[in-house]
XYZ file of C-alpha atoms in Angstrom:
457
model
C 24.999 12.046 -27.247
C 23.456 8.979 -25.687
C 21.790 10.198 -22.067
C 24.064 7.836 -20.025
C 27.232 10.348 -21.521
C 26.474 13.741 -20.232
C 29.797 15.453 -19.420
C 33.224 13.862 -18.828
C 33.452 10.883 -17.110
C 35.878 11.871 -13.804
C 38.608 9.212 -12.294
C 37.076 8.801 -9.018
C 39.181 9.579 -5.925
C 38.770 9.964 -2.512
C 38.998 13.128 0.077
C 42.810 12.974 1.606
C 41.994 16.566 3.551
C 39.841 18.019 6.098
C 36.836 18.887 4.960
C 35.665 22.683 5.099
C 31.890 22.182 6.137
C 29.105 24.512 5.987
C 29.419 27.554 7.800
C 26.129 26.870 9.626
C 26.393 29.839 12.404
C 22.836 30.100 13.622
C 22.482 33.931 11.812
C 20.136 33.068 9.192
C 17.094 34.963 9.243
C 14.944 33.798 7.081
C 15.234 29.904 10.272
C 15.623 32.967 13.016
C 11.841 33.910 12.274
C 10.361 30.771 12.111
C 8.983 28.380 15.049
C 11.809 26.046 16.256
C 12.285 23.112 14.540
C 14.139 19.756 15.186
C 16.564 18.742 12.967
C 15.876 14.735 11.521
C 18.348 12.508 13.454
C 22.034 12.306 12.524
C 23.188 9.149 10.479
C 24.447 6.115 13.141
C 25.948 3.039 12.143
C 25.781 1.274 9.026
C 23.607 1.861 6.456
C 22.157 -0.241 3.134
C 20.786 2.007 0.298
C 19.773 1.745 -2.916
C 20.024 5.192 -3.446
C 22.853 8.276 -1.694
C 21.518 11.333 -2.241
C 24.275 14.490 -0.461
C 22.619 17.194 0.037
C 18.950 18.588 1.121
C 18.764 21.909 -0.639
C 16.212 22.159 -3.434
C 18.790 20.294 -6.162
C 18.843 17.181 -3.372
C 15.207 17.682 -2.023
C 14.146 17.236 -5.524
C 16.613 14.733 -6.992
C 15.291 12.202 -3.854
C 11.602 13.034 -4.429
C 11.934 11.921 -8.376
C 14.365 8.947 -7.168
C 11.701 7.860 -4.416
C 8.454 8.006 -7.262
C 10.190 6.755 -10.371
C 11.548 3.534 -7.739
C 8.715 3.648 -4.933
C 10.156 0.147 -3.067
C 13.700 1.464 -3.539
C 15.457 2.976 -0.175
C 16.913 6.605 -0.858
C 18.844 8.484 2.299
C 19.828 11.605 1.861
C 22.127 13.593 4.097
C 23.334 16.683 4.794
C 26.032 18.127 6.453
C 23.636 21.012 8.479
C 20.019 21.281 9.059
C 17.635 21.977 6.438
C 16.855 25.268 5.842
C 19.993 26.596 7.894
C 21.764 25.142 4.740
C 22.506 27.373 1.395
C 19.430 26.859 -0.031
C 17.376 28.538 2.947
C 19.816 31.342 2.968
C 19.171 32.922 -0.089
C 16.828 35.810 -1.174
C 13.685 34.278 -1.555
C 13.114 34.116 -5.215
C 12.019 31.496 -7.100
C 12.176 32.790 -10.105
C 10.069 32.331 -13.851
C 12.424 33.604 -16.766
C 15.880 33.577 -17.686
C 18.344 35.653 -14.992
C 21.318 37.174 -15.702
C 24.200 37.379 -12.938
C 26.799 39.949 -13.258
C 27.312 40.672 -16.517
C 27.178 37.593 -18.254
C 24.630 36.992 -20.446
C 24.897 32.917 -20.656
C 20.919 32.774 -19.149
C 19.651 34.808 -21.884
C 21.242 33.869 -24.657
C 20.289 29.871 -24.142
C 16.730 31.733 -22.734
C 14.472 28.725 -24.550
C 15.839 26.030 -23.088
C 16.292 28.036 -19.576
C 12.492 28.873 -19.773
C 11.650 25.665 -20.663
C 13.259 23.997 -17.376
C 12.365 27.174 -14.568
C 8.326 26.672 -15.697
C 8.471 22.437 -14.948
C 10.379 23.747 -11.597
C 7.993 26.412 -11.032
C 5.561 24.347 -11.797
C 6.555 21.469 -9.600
C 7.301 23.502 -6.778
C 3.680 25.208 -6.772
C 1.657 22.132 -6.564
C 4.157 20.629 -3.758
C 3.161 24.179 -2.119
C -0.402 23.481 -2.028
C -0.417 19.894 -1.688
C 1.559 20.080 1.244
C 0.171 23.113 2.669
C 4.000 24.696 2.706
C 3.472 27.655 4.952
C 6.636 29.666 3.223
C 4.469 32.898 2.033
C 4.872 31.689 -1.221
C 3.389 34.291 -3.389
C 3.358 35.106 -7.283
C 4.050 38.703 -6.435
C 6.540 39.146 -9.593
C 10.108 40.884 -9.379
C 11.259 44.294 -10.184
C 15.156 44.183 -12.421
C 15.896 47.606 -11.440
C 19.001 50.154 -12.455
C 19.954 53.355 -11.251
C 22.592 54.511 -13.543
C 21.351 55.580 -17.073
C 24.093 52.955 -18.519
C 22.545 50.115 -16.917
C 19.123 51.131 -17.637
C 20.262 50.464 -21.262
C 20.815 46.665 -20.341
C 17.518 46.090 -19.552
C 16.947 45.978 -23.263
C 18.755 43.031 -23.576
C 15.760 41.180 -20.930
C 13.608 43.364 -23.004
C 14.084 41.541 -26.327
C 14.491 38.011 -24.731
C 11.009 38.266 -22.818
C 9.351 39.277 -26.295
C 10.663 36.298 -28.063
C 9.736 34.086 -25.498
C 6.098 35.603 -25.483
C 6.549 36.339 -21.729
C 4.608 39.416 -20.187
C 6.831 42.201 -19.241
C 6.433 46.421 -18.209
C 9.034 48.522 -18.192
C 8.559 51.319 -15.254
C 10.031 54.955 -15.045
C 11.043 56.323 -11.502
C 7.957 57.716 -10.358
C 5.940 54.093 -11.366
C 8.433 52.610 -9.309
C 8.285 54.719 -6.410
C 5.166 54.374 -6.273
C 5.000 50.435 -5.673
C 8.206 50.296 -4.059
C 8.848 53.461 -1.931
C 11.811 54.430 -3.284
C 12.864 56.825 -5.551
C 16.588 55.394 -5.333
C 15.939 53.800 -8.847
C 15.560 55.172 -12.594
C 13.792 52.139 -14.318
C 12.523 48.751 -13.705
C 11.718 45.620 -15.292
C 8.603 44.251 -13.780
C 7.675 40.503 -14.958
C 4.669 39.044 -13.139
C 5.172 35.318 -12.397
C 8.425 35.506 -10.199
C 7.363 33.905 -6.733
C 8.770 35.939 -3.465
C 9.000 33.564 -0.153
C 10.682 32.449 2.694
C 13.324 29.884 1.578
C 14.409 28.255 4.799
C 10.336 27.568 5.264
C 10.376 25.808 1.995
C 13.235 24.206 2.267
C 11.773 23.024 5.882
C 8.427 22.395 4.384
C 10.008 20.056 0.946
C 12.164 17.859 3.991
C 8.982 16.732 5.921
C 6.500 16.259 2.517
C 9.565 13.403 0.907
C 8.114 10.042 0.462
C 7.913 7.329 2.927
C 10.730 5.443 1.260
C 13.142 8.379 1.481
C 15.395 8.925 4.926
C 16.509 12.409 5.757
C 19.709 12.643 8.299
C 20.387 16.092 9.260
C 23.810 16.995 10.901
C 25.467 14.661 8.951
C 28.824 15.810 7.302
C 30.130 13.260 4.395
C 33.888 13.493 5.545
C 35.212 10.376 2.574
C 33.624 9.247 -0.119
C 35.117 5.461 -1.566
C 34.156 4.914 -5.049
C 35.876 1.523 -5.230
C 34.425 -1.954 -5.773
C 31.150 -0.910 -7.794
C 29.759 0.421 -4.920
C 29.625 4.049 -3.295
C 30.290 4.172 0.655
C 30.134 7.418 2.333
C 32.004 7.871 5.724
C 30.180 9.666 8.425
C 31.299 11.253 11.923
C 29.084 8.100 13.000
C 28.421 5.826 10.718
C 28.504 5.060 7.072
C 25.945 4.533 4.460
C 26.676 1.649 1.022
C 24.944 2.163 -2.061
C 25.369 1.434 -5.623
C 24.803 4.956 -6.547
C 25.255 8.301 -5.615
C 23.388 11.535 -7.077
C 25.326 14.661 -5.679
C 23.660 17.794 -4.942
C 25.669 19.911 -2.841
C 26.961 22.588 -5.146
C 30.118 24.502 -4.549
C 30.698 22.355 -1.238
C 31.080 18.966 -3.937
C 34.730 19.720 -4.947
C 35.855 19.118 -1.986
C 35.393 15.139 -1.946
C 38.128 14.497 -4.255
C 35.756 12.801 -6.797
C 36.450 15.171 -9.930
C 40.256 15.603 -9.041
C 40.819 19.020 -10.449
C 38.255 19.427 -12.869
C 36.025 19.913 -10.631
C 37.770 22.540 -9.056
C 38.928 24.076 -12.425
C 34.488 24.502 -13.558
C 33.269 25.596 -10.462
C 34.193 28.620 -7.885
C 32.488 29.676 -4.801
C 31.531 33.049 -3.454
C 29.916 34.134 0.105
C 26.927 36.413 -0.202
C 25.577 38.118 2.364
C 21.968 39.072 3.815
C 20.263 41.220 6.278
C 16.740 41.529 7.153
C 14.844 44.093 9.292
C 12.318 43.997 12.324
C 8.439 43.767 10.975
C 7.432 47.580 10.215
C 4.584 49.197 12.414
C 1.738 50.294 10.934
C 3.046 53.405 11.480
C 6.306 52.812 9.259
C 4.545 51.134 6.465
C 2.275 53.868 5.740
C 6.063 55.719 5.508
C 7.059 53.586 2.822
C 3.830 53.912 1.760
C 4.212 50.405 -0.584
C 0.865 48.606 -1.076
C 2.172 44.918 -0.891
C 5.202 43.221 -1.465
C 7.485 43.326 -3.590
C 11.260 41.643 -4.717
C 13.637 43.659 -6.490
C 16.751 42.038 -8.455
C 19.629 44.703 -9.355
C 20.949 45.423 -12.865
C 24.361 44.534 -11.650
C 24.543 41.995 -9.418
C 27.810 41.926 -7.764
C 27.756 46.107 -7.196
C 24.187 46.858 -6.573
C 21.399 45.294 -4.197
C 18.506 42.508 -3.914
C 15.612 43.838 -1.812
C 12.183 42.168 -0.876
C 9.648 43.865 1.192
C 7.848 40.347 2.763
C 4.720 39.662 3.261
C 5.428 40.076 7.326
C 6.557 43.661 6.598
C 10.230 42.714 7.068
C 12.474 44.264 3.904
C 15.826 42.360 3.169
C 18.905 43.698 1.532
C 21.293 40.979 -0.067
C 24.641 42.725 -1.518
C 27.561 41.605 -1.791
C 30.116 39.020 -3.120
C 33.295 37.593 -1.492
C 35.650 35.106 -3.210
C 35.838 32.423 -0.689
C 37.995 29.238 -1.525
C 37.656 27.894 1.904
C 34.304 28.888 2.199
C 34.492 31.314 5.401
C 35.077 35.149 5.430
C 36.735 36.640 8.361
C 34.992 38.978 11.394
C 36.158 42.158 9.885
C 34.747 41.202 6.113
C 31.341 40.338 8.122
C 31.557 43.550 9.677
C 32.356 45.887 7.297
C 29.593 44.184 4.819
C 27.178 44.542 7.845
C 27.778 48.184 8.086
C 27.766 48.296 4.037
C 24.000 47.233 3.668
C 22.902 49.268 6.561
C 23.875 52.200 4.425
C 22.619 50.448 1.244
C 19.133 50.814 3.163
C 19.640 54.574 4.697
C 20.112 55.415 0.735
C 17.355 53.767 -0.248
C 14.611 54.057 2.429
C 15.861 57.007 3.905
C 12.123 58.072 5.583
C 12.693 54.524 7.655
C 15.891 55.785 9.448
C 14.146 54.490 12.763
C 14.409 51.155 11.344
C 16.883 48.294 12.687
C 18.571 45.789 10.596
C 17.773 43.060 13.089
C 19.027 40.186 11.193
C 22.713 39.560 9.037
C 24.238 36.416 7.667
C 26.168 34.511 5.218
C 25.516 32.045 2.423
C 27.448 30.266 -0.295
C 27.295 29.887 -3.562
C 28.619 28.257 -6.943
C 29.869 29.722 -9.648
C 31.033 28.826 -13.124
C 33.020 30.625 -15.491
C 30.308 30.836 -18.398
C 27.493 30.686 -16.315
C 26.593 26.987 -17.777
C 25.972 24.720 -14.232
C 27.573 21.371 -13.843
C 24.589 18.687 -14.741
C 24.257 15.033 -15.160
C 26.634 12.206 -15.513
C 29.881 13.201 -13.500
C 31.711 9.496 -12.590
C 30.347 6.112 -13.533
C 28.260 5.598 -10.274
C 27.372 9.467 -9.420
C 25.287 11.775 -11.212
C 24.591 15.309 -10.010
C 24.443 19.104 -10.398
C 26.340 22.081 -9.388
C 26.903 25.768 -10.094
C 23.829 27.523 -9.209
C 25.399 30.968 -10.382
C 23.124 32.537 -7.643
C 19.732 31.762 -8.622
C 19.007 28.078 -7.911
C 15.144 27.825 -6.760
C 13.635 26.817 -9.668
C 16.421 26.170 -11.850
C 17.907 23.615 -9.482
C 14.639 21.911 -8.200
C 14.209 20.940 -12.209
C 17.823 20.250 -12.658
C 17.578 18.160 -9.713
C 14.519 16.106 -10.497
C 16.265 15.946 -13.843
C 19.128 14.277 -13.204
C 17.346 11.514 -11.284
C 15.537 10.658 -14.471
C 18.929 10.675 -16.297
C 20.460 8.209 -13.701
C 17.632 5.917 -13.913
C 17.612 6.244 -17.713
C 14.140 7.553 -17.452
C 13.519 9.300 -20.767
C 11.952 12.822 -20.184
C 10.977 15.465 -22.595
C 13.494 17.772 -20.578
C 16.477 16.528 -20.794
C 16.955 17.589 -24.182
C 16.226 21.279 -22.819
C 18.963 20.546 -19.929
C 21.147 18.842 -22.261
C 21.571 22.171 -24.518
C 22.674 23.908 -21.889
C 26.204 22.486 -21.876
C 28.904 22.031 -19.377
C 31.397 25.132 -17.735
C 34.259 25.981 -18.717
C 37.496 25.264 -17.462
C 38.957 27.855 -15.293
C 43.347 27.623 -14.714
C 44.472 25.798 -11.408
C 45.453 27.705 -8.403
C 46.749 30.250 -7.588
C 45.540 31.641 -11.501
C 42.421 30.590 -10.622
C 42.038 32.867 -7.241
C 43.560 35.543 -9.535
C 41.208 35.529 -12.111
C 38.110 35.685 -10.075
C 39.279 38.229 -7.898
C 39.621 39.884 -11.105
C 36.515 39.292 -12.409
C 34.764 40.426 -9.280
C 36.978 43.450 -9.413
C 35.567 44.133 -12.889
C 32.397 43.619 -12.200
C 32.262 46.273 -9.382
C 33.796 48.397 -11.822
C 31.484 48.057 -14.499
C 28.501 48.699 -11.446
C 30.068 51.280 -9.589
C 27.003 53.605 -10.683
C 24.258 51.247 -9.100
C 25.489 50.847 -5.504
């Protein structure tokens, strides 16, 4: 397949509704934490570009950073609907993660684990040395994960990471409940998959620290919501609340949020669902209630099923977090009672857990969003004749998406690259049925899903 041809090549359209924007509600805890920050100036007036980049999480940050040093005199602006690092890429867990990842109970990662191994160590890679040459302050540390179960039946899955990480030569220990309890402080789980080179951070500090390291030639605008997008003429013109910005080409990079531009009529609709997750993160321990836990350092742990049981980090500023679980969202918002009942949900996800910290507060609680496709295969490369892009993290987007990203810049400028081949394997989603089938079936799948981990909340 030629490298201009990746994927179907969408009518373009433009955006007839209201947008539903980011749910940016000043909860996120990972921003709450940090030092205040002010966001880059919203767009105004008319803008000439060379290059549209929509969207500043890591597939965006990325895509304009490879745009800006493959085509150093070329003018790239990027925008973004919220503020960086109050947008979906600061609100996740905090893991940028080394080796293939399975979410739910698909196995898509795994089973294409070459090529996925292949992309996350040039992301990983990339990401590190932008650390360091930037001096990211983001407690970026190669602390490893734990892929824990607690049920006996999803212990047995962890074979299937088992025989993956052996044919890809990757180090790996398997951990009983008492090695585990003794480097997490909890006895809540029966065995763990340790793998060393997982990094544990703070994304909304990375996603901060990426913004102010882009190249001279690249302008950020924060706070600025793309509410039409006009394909027509050979040229790409995105309408603003105040202004507008003309380019001849646009690389898209805001995930689940995309569909809603009209671009991909409803194909892109029919690949891609999205789901809010939820997070909550504690006050910093005393010194008194660390030596409870009784943990030597940090740690991340990933569950075996991840729509039933829990993601928990214990940071590096003695804070743990507890990410669980998954609402099907089509307009992107959940209502006050699903916020509160999912609120009191992970406090008692950490009473079962960490039950010598009962003194502890869950000081911290929002929401995020994510993309999901139906075969866990993300949305990459050519998607209209002017607009390249990717979508449909599936929930662990760090690394993945900071090489897709990078990636997809190289494919727009027909850069050759010994990764796209590795990208290119991975293949497109499949179609899911048009509404209301569509809300049916994921409901159902998320329904099945809790059923199959009702053992590992």
């Amino acid at each position: 397949m030629p490298l201009d041809q990746r994927g179907p090549v969408m009518a373009a359209a433009t955006a007839s509704q209201p947008l539903l924007l980011p749910n940016d509600d000043a909860t996120n805890g990972w921003s709450a934490i940090l030092p205040p920050r002010t966001p880059r100036p919203a767009l105004q007036g008319d803008v000439q570009a060379d290059w549209l980049v929509l969207g500043a999480g890591f597939a965006g940050l990325a895509a304009a950073r490879r745009l800006a040093e493959l085509r150093p005199h070329a003018h790239i602006v990027v925008v973004d609907a919220g503020t960086v690092g109050d947008n979906a890429s600061g609100r996740n867990s905090g893991f940028a993660i080394d080796v293939p990842h399975n979410i739910g109970s698909s196995l898509e990662e795994l089973r294409q684990a070459a090529h996925y191994q292949a992309l996350l160590t040039a992301g990983m890679n990339d990401l590190e040395l932008l650390v360091a040459q930037h001096r990211i302050d983001c407690q970026w540390r190669r602390a490893g994960k734990y892929h824990c179960a607690v049920s006996p039946a999803a212990e047995r899955t962890l074979q299937h990471h088992v025989d993956e990480l052996r044919a890809l030569g990757a180090p790996h220990e398997l951990l009983d409940r008492n090695a585990l309890a003794a480097r997490l402080g909890t006895r809540h789980f029966a065995a763990g998959l340790y793998t060393p080179g997982t990094v544990l951070l703070n994304p909304a500090a990375l996603c901060r620290g990426l913004a102010d390291a882009l190249p001279a030639n690249v302008s950020l605008h924060e706070q600025t919501p793309v509410q039409r997008l006009d394909l027509s003429g050979g040229k790409v013109v995105a309408h603003t609340p105040q202004g507008r910005v003309r380019a001849p080409q646009l690389l898209l990079a805001a995930n689940g949020f995309a569909q809603q531009l009209g671009l991909f009529g409803s194909a892109w609709g029919a690949e891609t669902f999205p789901l809010v997750t939820f997070g909550s993160l504690t006050a910093p321990l005393t010194p008194e209630q660390r030596s409870r836990l009784g943990a030597p350092e940090g740690w991340g742990v990933t569950p075996a099923s991840a729509v039933t049981g829990a993601t928990l980090r214990y940071t590096d500023d003695h804070r743990i977090l507890v990410r669980q679980g998954f609402e099907y969202a089509p307009h992107f918002r959940v209502s006050p009672a699903v916020r509160e009942r999912v609120r009191r949900e992970h406090a008692a996800v950490f009473a079962a857990r960490f039950p010598q910290l009962a003194d502890v507060a869950l000081e911290h609680f929002w929401e995020g969003s994510i993309a999901i496709t139906r075969n866990g295969a993300p949305r990459w490369g050519r998607l209209a004749p002017q607009v390249h892009g990717v979508a449909g993290c599936n929930g662990a987007g760090v690394v993945k998406f900071t090489a897709l990203g990078a990636l997809a810049a190289d494919l727009a400028l027909g850069q050759d690259h010994p990764l796209l081949a590795h990208a290119l394997a991975l293949g497109g989603p499949t179609r899911m049925p048009p509404q209301p089938f569509m809300g049916l079936g994921v409901r159902a799948y998320i329904a099945r899903e809790k059923w199959l981990g009702r053992a590992e909340v």
